[in-house]
Amino acid sequence: MARVLILSSVVAMGHVGLSAGQPVCQLLGVEVTGVPTIVLSNHPAWRHVAGTAVAPERITDMVGALEANGWLAGHAGVLVGYMPGVGHVEAAVGLVERMRAAAPGVRVVVDPILGDHPKGLYVKENVAEAVRDRLVPLADMVTPNLFELGWLTGRDCADLAGAREAAAALGVPVVHVTSPPLGEAETGVLSVSETGAELYRSAKEWDVPHGIGDVFAALIAAGLPVGQALGHVAALAEVSRGCDHLAIVESAARWTGAAPITSERV
């Protein structure tokens, strides 16, 4: 069985961060080692929220214990997600270094969770800068949304050509841009690598709970092809419309069987 390590946020109620990626991967037969960066009652968009960040040194201690037990070896992928502070970014850098030493060839995916349109950054600017300068250069793949791609590169991503050029300028072998500029009715993924660019289109669903981007990043870290990962994500978004939280468990029979989405060269 494949195994991935996810370093991200944990919520007691709902499905975001690690609490989204872990159940989705497990339902698809991929085991997950989960290390939390922050533990909250729920996503902060709700009226009431409580919790606290995990101290960076505790994260380093947990990773050290996993390493000492011989449990870092054998991972096929590692996903670095939400970072509450600069110290967490440094802990994540250490994790990536340890993972590559213990599991040569491990797939390193960074989901630069920094912000979105129209609110802009929802992490502190020094955290976003640390993610850009310290984590992104370590990645084999990154999964930014359109706002994050523009912020990381300082480029205009208003159309597909601009987004493609920005992704190529990021300096990462593979960039999967979620929410590419496709208009009001469509969304999908723009995948850019040294071999070119592929566009995967899916219908845009409205009133979908938080966590869809976390699911996609986790599936990429698990090694799913982009089209198959997006097929699962699109089906999950459709069945979760109007729900408080993603319907990961109750609708598993529907989204786990989703067909892959085909791509076009752009």
Tab-separated table of C-alpha atoms in Angstrom, residues 37-40 50-54:
chain	number	residue	atom	x	y	z
A	37	THR	CA	0.795	22.313	12.235
A	38	ILE	CA	-2.276	23.750	13.971
A	39	VAL	CA	-5.248	22.158	15.748
A	40	LEU	CA	-8.599	23.977	15.563
A	50	ALA	CA	-10.878	27.724	19.033
A	51	GLY	CA	-7.513	26.042	18.974
A	52	THR	CA	-3.805	26.693	18.759
A	53	ALA	CA	-0.771	26.216	16.573
A	54	VAL	CA	1.538	23.322	17.338
